[in-house]
Amino acid sequence: MTTYRTYTDLELAALLGQGDERAFDHLFRKFYPALCFFARRYVPVPGLAEEVVQDIMFKLWQRHKDFNDFNSVKSFLYISIKHACIDKAESERRKLNRDNNWYLQQDHLEHNIEEHMIQSEVLMEISQAIEMLPGQCRKIMKMSYEQGMSGKEIADIMQLTVSTVNNQKARGVLLLRKALSYKALVTLFALFHADLFN
Amino acid sequence: MNRIESTFGIGRLIAKHLTGALNADEQELLDSWLGKDIENKEIFNRITAHKSLAAALAEMEQVNVERALANVKSRIGVAERRKRDIRLWQRIASAAAVLMLLGAGVWFFSTRSANGRFPQFVSGAHDIKPGRNTATITLANGKIINLSDAKTGVVVHSDRLMYTDSSIVGGRHPEFISGAGSGKDISQNRDPGNHQEIILSTPRGGTYQVTLPDGTMVWLNAASSLKFPSTFSGLANRKIELNGEAYFEVARDKKHPFIVNTAKQDVEVLGTHFNINSYQDEPAVSTTLLEGSVKVSAFADAGTKSDVTLVPGQQSVFAGDHRLSVRNVNVADVIDWKNGKFVFEREDVRTIMRKVTRWYDVKVVYQDDVGAIKFSGTVSRYENVSGLLEVLQKTNMLHYKIDGRTILLYKPNQ
């Protein structure tokens, strides 16, 4: 199972296209939390949002032959989830016959999709990079950044010295930086230059 | 050019910005995007605000990825088996045709699927499956309802039960809670609000989620039970009883304190997220607070009472004869069960095995004294039990054997 952690996104997408189940599992674990976050912007009920994302991930598997690159996988996921959420919200409203402010206006949804997608992508990259950190370092980073604990509080819980905690945090930040410095620059350039010259 | 794909690019740039991984060219790209539209700058500020980032990461942490993956994989398994069965049938049909032509005796057919891999034959005989969504509801009139294991949660309305996806419990024969009409009603609860006592229980190997009449959500772990009224209206407090382990997200209602009663302690809350672990076979009761505020009151065997108010990140521990003690903990570890994982933090084998027996519904036999060895690690709850046992065995400090529904533990062979 560990070998898949070192595959790049490109390689995983290619493997998925060939029907590799373990690549699917790995992509699932990578995407799922961020996609649920995205879905919950449209369907605030956690259980329902998760059902939608699971349905779409299942569809992804069924159609794996259609995908051979990472961007097309992600585009499919975001767009399908958005549509499925809108349908779900609509059918919930009809079922329960409610006029709650739960169910956001259609235009509002369209307008914000870019922001929601960007946010989900940021979260996915960051949480993925955090998950890849070594054991103790990862715990400390999570307690610090997600739970907002101070160095002293973390030191107390993990029975370490404050200086050890600070060292691990510094190490964590460096490792995150390293993890996110990948060579996708060329693709980014291509995308951006095309856009700028529109 | 694809608008959507450029948002992926922006997301990546922002993630790099947050970790200081941007190089000069990338910084330029980000700056030019920010400069293009005032809206972009606002989006950037909203996303990178420390509080919202931390809150979003914490929200993602709450998701039970392993169970979701297990769900989707079982759907894939069903679909793949159907496809394989169809292909097999086609092969049989064509092989039969060939047979008839050749009129020969021996024929081979391979059960290889189209992409060249052999189907997995799992030797279920020597492994034990994990728990799943299963629970029962007992109504005031004594009727027991088995909840569907295809659903994850049940919602209690004042007069009937529904699943979280809005389908009705009992399908075409809906389950009604009110006493009216059910002739066998011997309930003593004839008070004006018509409160009916309901019990949700999970067996060993089961877990379920319930939404109480006030909107409070409760996740029940294995071998646990929760007792509550069909409606809280007309009651001064929202009182419920817990045996076992549950994670709560309590609906806000300042006027009506929410109180969880366990054998040795009461927990009073105002609107908050917390976990209570109070199994009879565990040495202590512990309450861990994630959000909000709770007051824990414990009753020692000697009859004395002590209380403590918790803040997020704290855990109270109480073992019958001592006072309540409080310590700081990593809350993610405590509720990892809800997110589909077993997390052990320097826990001894006996404690680990107690969790295993509840979730997998098995017995454990110690052939050697390995119970005090401590382990740390994380394993998915949705794998067969061998997954967890393998992790322990790899340390070479103990060995295991599965015999039917009994797990044997012993020292490694010399």
Coordinates of C-alpha atoms in Angstrom, one line a residue:
Chain A
M1 CA 0.0 0.0 0.0
T2 CA 2.9 2.4 0.7
T3 CA 4.2 2.4 -2.8
Y4 CA 1.2 4.3 -4.1
R5 CA 2.0 7.2 -1.8
T6 CA 5.0 8.0 -3.9
Y7 CA 3.1 8.1 -7.2
T8 CA 2.5 11.5 -8.7
D9 CA -1.0 12.6 -9.6
L10 CA -0.3 12.1 -13.2
E11 CA 0.7 8.5 -12.6
L12 CA -2.3 7.8 -10.5
A13 CA -4.7 9.2 -13.1
A14 CA -3.1 7.0 -15.7
L15 CA -3.4 3.9 -13.5
L16 CA -7.0 4.8 -12.8
G17 CA -7.7 4.9 -16.5
Q18 CA -6.4 1.4 -16.7
G19 CA -8.7 0.2 -14.0
D20 CA -6.2 -0.1 -11.2
E21 CA -8.3 -0.4 -8.0
R22 CA -5.6 0.5 -5.6
A23 CA -5.0 3.8 -7.5
F24 CA -8.7 4.5 -7.1
D25 CA -8.5 3.8 -3.4
H26 CA -5.6 6.2 -3.1
L27 CA -7.4 8.9 -5.1
F28 CA -10.5 8.4 -3.1
R29 CA -8.6 9.0 0.2
K30 CA -7.0 12.0 -1.3
F31 CA -10.1 13.7 -2.7
Y32 CA -13.0 12.6 -0.4
P33 CA -12.7 15.0 2.5
A34 CA -12.2 18.1 0.3
L35 CA -15.0 17.1 -2.0
C36 CA -17.3 16.6 1.0
F37 CA -16.3 20.1 2.1
F38 CA -17.2 21.4 -1.4
A39 CA -20.5 19.5 -1.5
R40 CA -21.5 20.9 1.9
R41 CA -21.4 24.4 0.5
Y42 CA -24.4 23.3 -1.6
V43 CA -26.1 20.8 0.6
P44 CA -25.5 21.8 4.3
V45 CA -26.7 18.4 5.7
P46 CA -23.5 16.4 6.2
G47 CA -25.0 13.0 5.6
L48 CA -26.6 14.0 2.3
A49 CA -23.4 15.8 1.0
E50 CA -21.4 12.6 1.7
E51 CA -24.0 10.5 -0.2
V52 CA -23.6 12.7 -3.2
V53 CA -19.9 12.5 -3.2
Q54 CA -19.9 8.7 -2.8
D55 CA -22.3 8.4 -5.7
I56 CA -20.1 10.5 -7.9
M57 CA -16.9 8.6 -6.9
F58 CA -18.8 5.4 -7.8
K59 CA -19.6 6.9 -11.2
L60 CA -16.0 7.8 -11.6
W61 CA -15.0 4.2 -11.2
Q62 CA -17.6 3.0 -13.6
R63 CA -16.3 5.4 -16.2
H64 CA -12.6 5.1 -15.4
K65 CA -11.8 4.3 -19.0
D66 CA -12.8 7.8 -20.1
F67 CA -10.2 9.5 -18.0
N68 CA -6.5 9.6 -18.5
D69 CA -5.3 12.8 -16.9
F70 CA -5.7 14.4 -13.5
N71 CA -7.5 17.6 -14.6
S72 CA -10.2 15.7 -16.5
V73 CA -10.8 13.6 -13.4
K74 CA -11.1 16.7 -11.2
S75 CA -13.3 18.6 -13.6
F76 CA -15.7 15.6 -13.8
L77 CA -15.8 15.3 -10.0
Y78 CA -16.5 19.0 -9.3
I79 CA -19.1 19.5 -12.0
S80 CA -20.9 16.3 -11.3
I81 CA -21.0 16.9 -7.6
K82 CA -22.3 20.5 -8.1
H83 CA -25.1 19.2 -10.3
A84 CA -26.0 16.3 -8.1
C85 CA -26.1 18.6 -5.1
I86 CA -28.4 21.0 -6.8
D87 CA -30.7 18.2 -7.7
K88 CA -30.5 16.8 -4.2
A89 CA -31.3 20.1 -2.6
E90 CA -34.3 20.5 -5.0
S91 CA -35.7 17.1 -4.3
E92 CA -35.2 17.6 -0.5
R93 CA -37.2 20.8 -0.8
R94 CA -40.0 19.1 -2.6
K95 CA -40.0 16.1 -0.2
L96 CA -40.1 18.2 2.9
N97 CA -42.1 21.0 1.4
R98 CA -40.0 23.5 3.2
D99 CA -39.1 27.0 2.3
N100 CA -35.9 27.1 4.4
N101 CA -33.0 29.4 3.7
W102 CA -31.0 26.1 3.5
Y103 CA -31.6 26.0 -0.1
L104 CA -29.5 28.7 -1.6
Q105 CA -30.6 30.6 -4.7
Q106 CA -29.5 29.2 -8.0
D107 CA -27.5 32.3 -9.2
H108 CA -25.7 32.5 -5.9
L109 CA -24.5 29.0 -6.4
E110 CA -23.3 29.6 -9.9
H111 CA -21.5 32.8 -8.9
N112 CA -19.5 31.2 -6.1
I113 CA -18.5 27.9 -7.7
E114 CA -15.1 29.2 -8.6
E115 CA -14.4 30.3 -5.1
H116 CA -15.6 27.0 -3.6
M117 CA -13.5 25.0 -6.0
I118 CA -10.4 27.0 -5.4
Q119 CA -11.0 26.7 -1.7
S120 CA -11.4 22.9 -1.9
E121 CA -8.3 22.6 -4.0
V122 CA -6.3 24.5 -1.5
L123 CA -7.6 22.4 1.4
M124 CA -6.9 19.2 -0.5
E125 CA -3.3 20.2 -1.2
I126 CA -2.6 21.3 2.3
S127 CA -4.4 18.4 4.1
Q128 CA -2.7 15.9 1.7
A129 CA 0.7 17.3 2.4
I130 CA 0.0 17.2 6.1
E131 CA -1.0 13.6 6.0
M132 CA 2.3 12.7 4.3
L133 CA 4.3 14.1 7.2
P134 CA 6.1 11.7 9.5
G135 CA 4.1 10.5 12.6
Q136 CA 4.9 12.8 15.5
C137 CA 5.5 15.8 13.3
R138 CA 2.1 15.3 11.7
K139 CA 0.3 15.2 15.0
I140 CA 2.0 18.3 16.2
M141 CA 1.2 20.2 13.0
K142 CA -2.5 19.2 13.2
M143 CA -2.8 20.1 16.8
S144 CA -1.2 23.5 16.1
Y145 CA -2.9 24.5 12.9
E146 CA -6.2 22.7 13.1
Q147 CA -6.9 22.8 16.8
G148 CA -5.1 26.0 17.4
M149 CA -3.1 24.6 20.4
S150 CA -0.1 26.4 21.8
G151 CA 3.3 24.9 22.0
K152 CA 3.0 24.5 25.7
E153 CA -0.4 22.7 25.4
I154 CA 1.0 20.3 22.8
A155 CA 4.1 19.7 24.9
D156 CA 1.9 18.8 27.9
I157 CA -0.3 16.3 25.9
M158 CA 2.6 14.6 24.1
Q159 CA 4.9 14.7 27.1
L160 CA 7.7 16.5 25.2
T161 CA 9.6 19.7 25.8
V162 CA 8.4 22.9 24.3
S163 CA 11.6 23.2 22.3
T164 CA 11.0 19.7 20.8
V165 CA 7.5 20.8 19.8
N166 CA 8.9 23.9 18.2
N167 CA 11.5 22.0 16.3
Q168 CA 8.9 19.6 15.0
K169 CA 6.8 22.5 13.9
A170 CA 9.6 24.1 12.0
R171 CA 10.5 20.7 10.4
G172 CA 6.8 20.3 9.5
V173 CA 6.7 23.7 7.8
L174 CA 9.8 22.9 5.8
L175 CA 8.5 19.5 4.8
L176 CA 5.2 21.0 3.7
R177 CA 7.0 23.5 1.6
K178 CA 9.1 20.8 0.0
A179 CA 6.0 18.6 -0.6
L180 CA 4.2 21.4 -2.4
S181 CA 7.1 22.5 -4.6
Y182 CA 6.5 20.2 -7.4
K183 CA 7.3 20.6 -11.1
A184 CA 3.9 21.5 -12.4
L185 CA 5.2 24.9 -13.4
V186 CA 5.2 24.2 -17.1
T187 CA 1.6 23.3 -17.2
L188 CA 0.7 26.3 -15.1
F189 CA 2.5 28.6 -17.4
A190 CA 0.7 27.2 -20.4
L191 CA -2.7 27.6 -18.8
F192 CA -2.0 31.1 -17.6
H193 CA -0.5 32.6 -20.7
A194 CA -3.4 31.4 -22.7
D195 CA -5.7 33.0 -20.3
L196 CA -3.8 36.3 -20.1
F197 CA -3.9 36.7 -23.9
N198 CA -7.6 36.2 -24.2
Chain B
M1 CA -9.0 27.6 -22.5
N2 CA -10.5 25.7 -19.7
R3 CA -11.7 28.0 -16.9
I4 CA -12.1 25.2 -14.5
E5 CA -8.6 23.9 -15.0
S6 CA -7.2 27.3 -14.3
T7 CA -9.0 27.3 -10.9
F8 CA -7.0 24.1 -10.1
G9 CA -3.9 26.0 -10.9
I10 CA -4.9 28.9 -8.6
G11 CA -5.7 26.5 -5.8
R12 CA -2.3 25.0 -6.1
L13 CA -0.6 28.5 -6.1
I14 CA -2.5 29.5 -3.0
A15 CA -1.5 26.3 -1.2
K16 CA 2.1 27.0 -2.1
H17 CA 1.8 30.5 -0.9
L18 CA 0.5 29.3 2.4
T19 CA 3.5 27.0 2.9
G20 CA 6.0 29.4 1.5
A21 CA 6.7 27.2 -1.5
L22 CA 6.2 29.7 -4.3
N23 CA 9.2 30.5 -6.5
A24 CA 9.6 33.9 -8.3
D25 CA 7.7 32.9 -11.4
E26 CA 4.8 31.4 -9.5
Q27 CA 4.6 34.4 -7.3
E28 CA 4.2 36.5 -10.5
L29 CA 1.4 34.3 -11.7
L30 CA -0.4 34.6 -8.4
D31 CA 0.1 38.3 -8.3
S32 CA -1.3 38.7 -11.9
W33 CA -4.4 36.7 -11.0
L34 CA -4.9 38.9 -7.9
G35 CA -4.5 42.0 -9.9
K36 CA -7.0 41.0 -12.6
D37 CA -10.1 41.5 -10.5
I38 CA -10.9 42.9 -7.1
E39 CA -13.1 39.8 -6.6
N40 CA -10.0 37.6 -6.8
K41 CA -8.3 39.5 -4.0
E42 CA -11.4 39.0 -1.8
I43 CA -11.5 35.3 -2.6
F44 CA -7.8 35.0 -1.7
N45 CA -8.3 36.9 1.6
R46 CA -11.3 34.7 2.6
I47 CA -9.6 31.5 1.8
T48 CA -6.3 32.3 3.5
A49 CA -7.7 33.8 6.7
H50 CA -6.2 31.6 9.4
K51 CA -9.4 31.0 11.3
S52 CA -11.4 29.9 8.3
L53 CA -8.5 27.7 7.1
A54 CA -8.2 26.0 10.5
A55 CA -12.0 25.6 10.8
A56 CA -12.2 24.1 7.3
L57 CA -9.4 21.6 8.0
A58 CA -11.0 20.6 11.2
E59 CA -14.3 20.1 9.4
M60 CA -12.6 17.8 6.9
E61 CA -11.1 15.9 9.8
Q62 CA -14.6 14.9 10.9
V63 CA -15.3 12.9 7.8
N64 CA -15.3 9.1 8.0
V65 CA -13.2 8.4 4.9
E66 CA -12.7 4.7 5.6
R67 CA -16.4 3.9 5.9
A68 CA -17.1 5.9 2.7
L69 CA -14.5 4.1 0.8
A70 CA -15.8 0.7 2.1
N71 CA -19.3 1.7 1.0
V72 CA -18.2 2.6 -2.5
K73 CA -16.0 -0.4 -2.8
S74 CA -18.8 -2.7 -1.9
R75 CA -21.0 -1.1 -4.6
I76 CA -18.1 -1.6 -7.0
G77 CA -17.8 -5.2 -5.9
V78 CA -21.5 -5.9 -6.6
A79 CA -21.3 -4.2 -10.0
E80 CA -18.1 -6.1 -10.9
R81 CA -19.5 -9.4 -9.8
R82 CA -22.6 -8.8 -11.9
K83 CA -20.4 -8.0 -14.9
R84 CA -18.2 -11.1 -14.3
D85 CA -21.3 -13.3 -14.0
I86 CA -22.6 -12.0 -17.3
R87 CA -19.2 -12.6 -18.9
L88 CA -19.0 -16.1 -17.4
W89 CA -22.4 -16.9 -18.7
Q90 CA -21.3 -15.7 -22.2
R91 CA -18.2 -17.8 -22.0
I92 CA -20.2 -20.9 -20.9
A93 CA -22.6 -20.3 -23.8
S94 CA -19.8 -19.9 -26.3
A95 CA -17.8 -22.8 -24.8
A96 CA -20.8 -24.9 -25.0
A97 CA -21.2 -24.0 -28.6
V98 CA -17.6 -24.9 -29.3
L99 CA -18.1 -28.2 -27.4
M100 CA -21.0 -29.1 -29.5
L101 CA -18.9 -28.4 -32.7
L102 CA -15.9 -30.4 -31.5
G103 CA -17.8 -33.0 -29.7
A104 CA -14.8 -33.4 -27.4
G105 CA -14.7 -34.1 -23.7
V106 CA -12.3 -31.8 -21.9
W107 CA -12.7 -28.0 -22.1
F108 CA -11.1 -25.2 -20.2
F109 CA -12.3 -21.8 -19.5
S110 CA -10.5 -19.1 -17.6
T111 CA -12.3 -16.8 -15.2
R112 CA -9.9 -14.0 -15.9
S113 CA -11.7 -10.7 -16.2
A114 CA -11.1 -8.4 -19.2
N115 CA -8.1 -6.5 -17.8
G116 CA -6.2 -9.7 -17.1
R117 CA -6.5 -9.9 -13.3
F118 CA -7.9 -12.9 -11.5
P119 CA -10.9 -12.5 -9.3
Q120 CA -10.2 -12.3 -5.6
F121 CA -11.2 -15.3 -3.6
V122 CA -11.2 -14.2 0.0
S123 CA -10.8 -17.0 2.4
G124 CA -13.4 -15.7 4.8
A125 CA -13.1 -18.8 6.9
H126 CA -10.0 -17.5 8.6
D127 CA -10.7 -13.8 9.0
I128 CA -13.3 -11.8 10.8
K129 CA -15.3 -9.0 9.2
P130 CA -15.6 -5.6 10.8
G131 CA -18.7 -4.1 12.3
R132 CA -21.4 -2.3 10.3
N133 CA -24.4 0.0 10.7
T134 CA -26.8 -2.1 12.7
A135 CA -28.9 -1.2 15.7
T136 CA -32.4 -1.7 17.2
I137 CA -34.9 0.7 18.6
T138 CA -37.1 -0.3 21.4
L139 CA -40.4 1.6 21.9
A140 CA -42.2 2.3 25.1
N141 CA -44.7 -0.5 24.4
G142 CA -41.8 -3.0 24.2
K143 CA -41.8 -3.3 20.4
I144 CA -38.3 -3.8 18.9
I145 CA -37.5 -2.4 15.5
N146 CA -34.4 -3.5 13.6
L147 CA -32.9 -0.6 11.8
S148 CA -31.8 -1.0 8.2
D149 CA -28.1 -1.7 7.8
A150 CA -28.2 0.1 4.4
K151 CA -28.8 3.4 6.2
T152 CA -26.5 5.2 8.5
G153 CA -28.8 7.1 10.8
V154 CA -32.3 7.5 12.1
V155 CA -34.2 10.7 12.9
V156 CA -36.8 10.8 15.7
H157 CA -39.8 12.9 15.0
S158 CA -42.4 13.2 17.7
D159 CA -44.7 10.6 16.2
R160 CA -42.6 8.5 13.8
L161 CA -39.2 7.4 12.8
M162 CA -37.4 8.3 9.6
Y163 CA -33.9 7.6 8.2
T164 CA -31.5 10.4 7.6
D165 CA -32.2 10.2 3.9
S166 CA -35.9 10.9 4.7
S167 CA -37.1 7.4 3.9
I168 CA -39.5 6.0 6.4
V169 CA -38.5 3.4 9.0
G170 CA -40.5 0.3 8.2
G171 CA -41.1 1.3 4.6
R172 CA -44.7 0.5 3.7
H173 CA -45.5 -0.2 7.3
P174 CA -44.2 2.9 9.0
E175 CA -43.3 2.7 12.7
F176 CA -45.3 5.0 14.8
I177 CA -44.2 6.2 18.2
S178 CA -47.3 7.5 19.9
G179 CA -49.2 5.1 22.0
A180 CA -52.5 5.8 20.3
G181 CA -53.7 2.8 18.3
S182 CA -51.1 0.3 19.5
G183 CA -53.3 -1.9 21.7
K184 CA -50.4 -3.4 23.6
D185 CA -49.4 0.0 25.1
I186 CA -48.6 -0.5 28.7
S187 CA -46.6 2.7 28.9
Q188 CA -46.8 4.6 32.2
N189 CA -46.0 7.8 30.4
R190 CA -49.4 9.3 30.2
D191 CA -48.1 12.8 30.8
P192 CA -49.6 15.6 28.7
G193 CA -46.6 15.9 26.3
N194 CA -47.0 12.1 25.7
H195 CA -43.4 11.4 26.1
Q196 CA -42.6 7.9 25.1
E197 CA -39.3 6.3 26.2
I198 CA -37.2 5.1 23.3
I199 CA -34.0 3.1 23.5
L200 CA -31.5 2.9 20.7
S201 CA -29.0 0.0 21.1
T202 CA -26.1 -1.3 19.1
P203 CA -24.9 -4.8 19.4
R204 CA -21.3 -5.8 19.4
G205 CA -20.1 -5.1 15.9
G206 CA -22.7 -2.4 15.4
T207 CA -22.7 1.4 15.1
Y208 CA -25.5 3.9 14.3
Q209 CA -26.4 7.5 14.3
V210 CA -29.5 9.1 15.7
T211 CA -31.0 12.6 15.5
L212 CA -32.9 13.3 18.7
P213 CA -36.2 15.2 18.7
D214 CA -34.4 18.5 19.4
G215 CA -32.0 18.1 16.5
T216 CA -29.1 16.8 18.6
M217 CA -27.0 14.3 16.7
V218 CA -25.5 11.3 18.4
W219 CA -23.1 8.7 17.0
L220 CA -23.3 5.4 19.0
N221 CA -20.3 3.1 19.1
A222 CA -20.6 -0.7 19.4
A223 CA -22.2 -2.4 22.4
S224 CA -23.9 0.7 23.6
S225 CA -27.3 2.0 24.3
L226 CA -29.0 5.4 24.5
K227 CA -32.3 6.0 26.3
F228 CA -34.3 9.2 25.5
P229 CA -37.9 10.5 25.3
S230 CA -39.8 10.8 22.0
T231 CA -40.1 14.5 22.6
F232 CA -38.5 17.0 24.9
S233 CA -41.3 19.6 24.8
G234 CA -42.7 20.3 28.2
L235 CA -39.6 19.1 30.0
A236 CA -37.4 21.4 31.9
N237 CA -34.2 19.5 31.0
R238 CA -33.3 17.4 28.0
K239 CA -32.3 14.3 29.9
I240 CA -30.9 11.1 28.3
E241 CA -29.1 8.0 29.5
L242 CA -26.0 6.4 28.0
N243 CA -24.4 3.1 28.4
G244 CA -21.2 2.5 26.4
E245 CA -19.7 5.1 24.1
A246 CA -21.2 8.0 22.0
Y247 CA -20.2 11.2 20.3
F248 CA -22.6 14.1 20.7
E249 CA -23.3 17.3 18.7
V250 CA -25.9 19.0 20.9
A251 CA -28.4 21.4 19.4
R252 CA -28.4 24.8 21.0
D253 CA -31.1 25.6 23.6
K254 CA -30.0 27.8 26.4
K255 CA -33.3 27.4 28.2
H256 CA -33.2 23.6 28.4
P257 CA -29.9 22.1 29.5
F258 CA -28.9 18.8 27.9
I259 CA -27.9 16.2 30.4
V260 CA -26.3 12.9 29.7
N261 CA -26.7 10.4 32.5
T262 CA -24.3 7.4 32.8
A263 CA -23.9 4.9 35.6
K264 CA -21.3 7.0 37.5
Q265 CA -21.6 10.5 36.2
D266 CA -23.8 13.2 34.7
V267 CA -22.7 15.6 32.0
E268 CA -24.6 18.8 31.6
V269 CA -24.1 20.7 28.3
L270 CA -25.5 23.9 26.7
G271 CA -24.7 23.4 23.0
T272 CA -21.6 21.5 22.1
H273 CA -19.6 18.6 20.7
F274 CA -18.2 16.0 23.0
N275 CA -17.5 12.3 23.4
I276 CA -18.4 10.1 26.4
N277 CA -16.8 6.7 26.9
S278 CA -18.5 4.8 29.7
Y279 CA -18.4 1.1 29.1
Q280 CA -19.0 -1.0 32.2
D281 CA -15.9 -3.1 31.5
E282 CA -13.5 -0.1 31.3
P283 CA -11.8 1.1 34.4
A284 CA -12.9 4.7 34.1
V285 CA -15.5 6.9 32.5
S286 CA -14.1 9.6 30.3
T287 CA -15.7 12.7 28.7
T288 CA -13.8 14.6 26.0
L289 CA -14.9 18.1 24.9
L290 CA -14.4 19.3 21.3
E291 CA -16.4 22.4 21.2
G292 CA -18.6 24.4 23.6
S293 CA -18.8 23.8 27.3
V294 CA -19.8 21.0 29.6
K295 CA -20.1 20.4 33.3
V296 CA -19.3 16.9 34.5
S297 CA -20.6 15.7 37.8
A298 CA -19.4 12.4 39.2
F299 CA -20.8 10.3 42.0
A300 CA -18.1 8.3 43.9
D301 CA -19.0 5.0 45.4
A302 CA -18.7 6.6 48.8
G303 CA -21.6 8.9 47.9
T304 CA -19.6 12.0 47.5
K305 CA -20.1 14.2 44.4
S306 CA -17.5 16.2 42.5
D307 CA -17.8 18.4 39.5
V308 CA -15.7 20.1 36.9
T309 CA -16.4 22.3 33.9
L310 CA -14.5 21.4 30.8
V311 CA -13.2 23.6 27.9
P312 CA -12.5 22.3 24.4
G313 CA -9.5 20.0 24.3
Q314 CA -10.0 18.8 27.8
Q315 CA -10.9 15.3 29.0
S316 CA -12.3 14.4 32.4
V317 CA -11.6 10.9 33.7
F318 CA -13.4 9.3 36.6
A319 CA -12.9 5.9 38.2
G320 CA -15.5 5.3 40.9
D321 CA -13.4 5.7 44.0
H322 CA -11.4 8.8 43.1
R323 CA -12.2 12.3 42.3
L324 CA -12.7 13.6 38.8
S325 CA -9.4 14.5 37.1
V326 CA -8.9 16.6 34.1
R327 CA -6.2 16.6 31.4
N328 CA -5.6 18.0 28.0
V329 CA -5.8 15.6 25.1
N330 CA -5.6 15.4 21.3
V331 CA -9.3 15.3 20.6
A332 CA -8.8 13.9 17.1
D333 CA -7.5 10.6 18.7
V334 CA -10.6 10.3 20.9
I335 CA -13.2 10.6 18.2
D336 CA -11.3 8.7 15.5
W337 CA -13.7 5.8 16.0
K338 CA -16.4 8.0 14.6
N339 CA -14.2 8.7 11.6
G340 CA -13.7 5.1 10.9
K341 CA -10.3 4.5 12.6
F342 CA -8.8 2.8 15.6
V343 CA -6.2 5.0 17.1
F344 CA -4.0 3.7 19.9
E345 CA -1.8 6.1 21.8
R346 CA 0.5 4.0 24.0
E347 CA -2.4 1.7 24.9
D348 CA -1.9 -1.7 26.4
V349 CA -3.0 -4.8 24.5
R350 CA -5.9 -5.5 27.0
T351 CA -7.5 -2.1 26.3
I352 CA -7.0 -2.5 22.6
M353 CA -8.5 -5.9 22.6
R354 CA -11.6 -4.7 24.5
K355 CA -12.2 -2.3 21.7
V356 CA -11.6 -5.1 19.2
T357 CA -14.1 -7.4 20.9
R358 CA -16.8 -4.8 20.8
W359 CA -16.4 -3.9 17.2
Y360 CA -15.7 -7.3 15.7
D361 CA -17.8 -9.3 18.2
V362 CA -15.1 -11.8 19.1
K363 CA -13.5 -13.3 22.1
V364 CA -9.9 -13.0 23.0
V365 CA -7.8 -15.6 24.8
Y366 CA -4.3 -14.8 26.2
Q367 CA -2.2 -17.9 25.9
D368 CA 0.8 -15.9 27.2
D369 CA 0.9 -12.8 29.3
V370 CA 1.1 -10.2 26.5
G371 CA -1.7 -8.0 27.8
A372 CA 0.5 -5.3 29.3
I373 CA 2.5 -4.5 26.1
K374 CA 1.8 -1.0 24.8
F375 CA 1.2 0.0 21.2
S376 CA 0.7 3.2 19.3
G377 CA -0.8 3.2 15.8
T378 CA -3.8 3.8 13.5
V379 CA -5.8 1.2 11.6
S380 CA -9.0 1.5 9.6
R381 CA -12.1 0.1 11.4
Y382 CA -13.5 -1.2 8.2
E383 CA -10.8 -3.8 7.5
N384 CA -11.1 -7.4 8.6
V385 CA -9.6 -7.9 12.1
S386 CA -6.5 -9.5 10.6
G387 CA -5.5 -6.0 9.4
L388 CA -5.2 -4.7 12.9
L389 CA -3.6 -7.9 14.3
E390 CA -1.0 -7.9 11.5
V391 CA 0.0 -4.4 12.6
L392 CA 0.5 -5.7 16.1
Q393 CA 2.3 -8.8 15.0
K394 CA 4.7 -6.9 12.8
T395 CA 6.3 -5.4 15.9
N396 CA 7.3 -9.0 16.8
M397 CA 6.1 -8.5 20.4
L398 CA 3.2 -10.8 20.1
H399 CA 1.7 -13.3 17.7
Y400 CA -2.0 -14.1 17.0
K401 CA -4.1 -16.8 15.6
I402 CA -7.8 -16.7 14.6
D403 CA -9.9 -19.7 15.5
G404 CA -13.5 -19.3 14.4
R405 CA -14.6 -16.2 16.4
T406 CA -11.8 -16.4 19.0
I407 CA -8.5 -14.5 18.7
L408 CA -5.6 -16.2 20.5
L409 CA -2.6 -14.1 21.5
Y410 CA 0.8 -15.4 22.5
K411 CA 4.5 -14.6 22.7
P412 CA 6.5 -15.0 19.5
N413 CA 8.1 -18.4 19.1
Q414 CA 11.8 -18.4 20.1

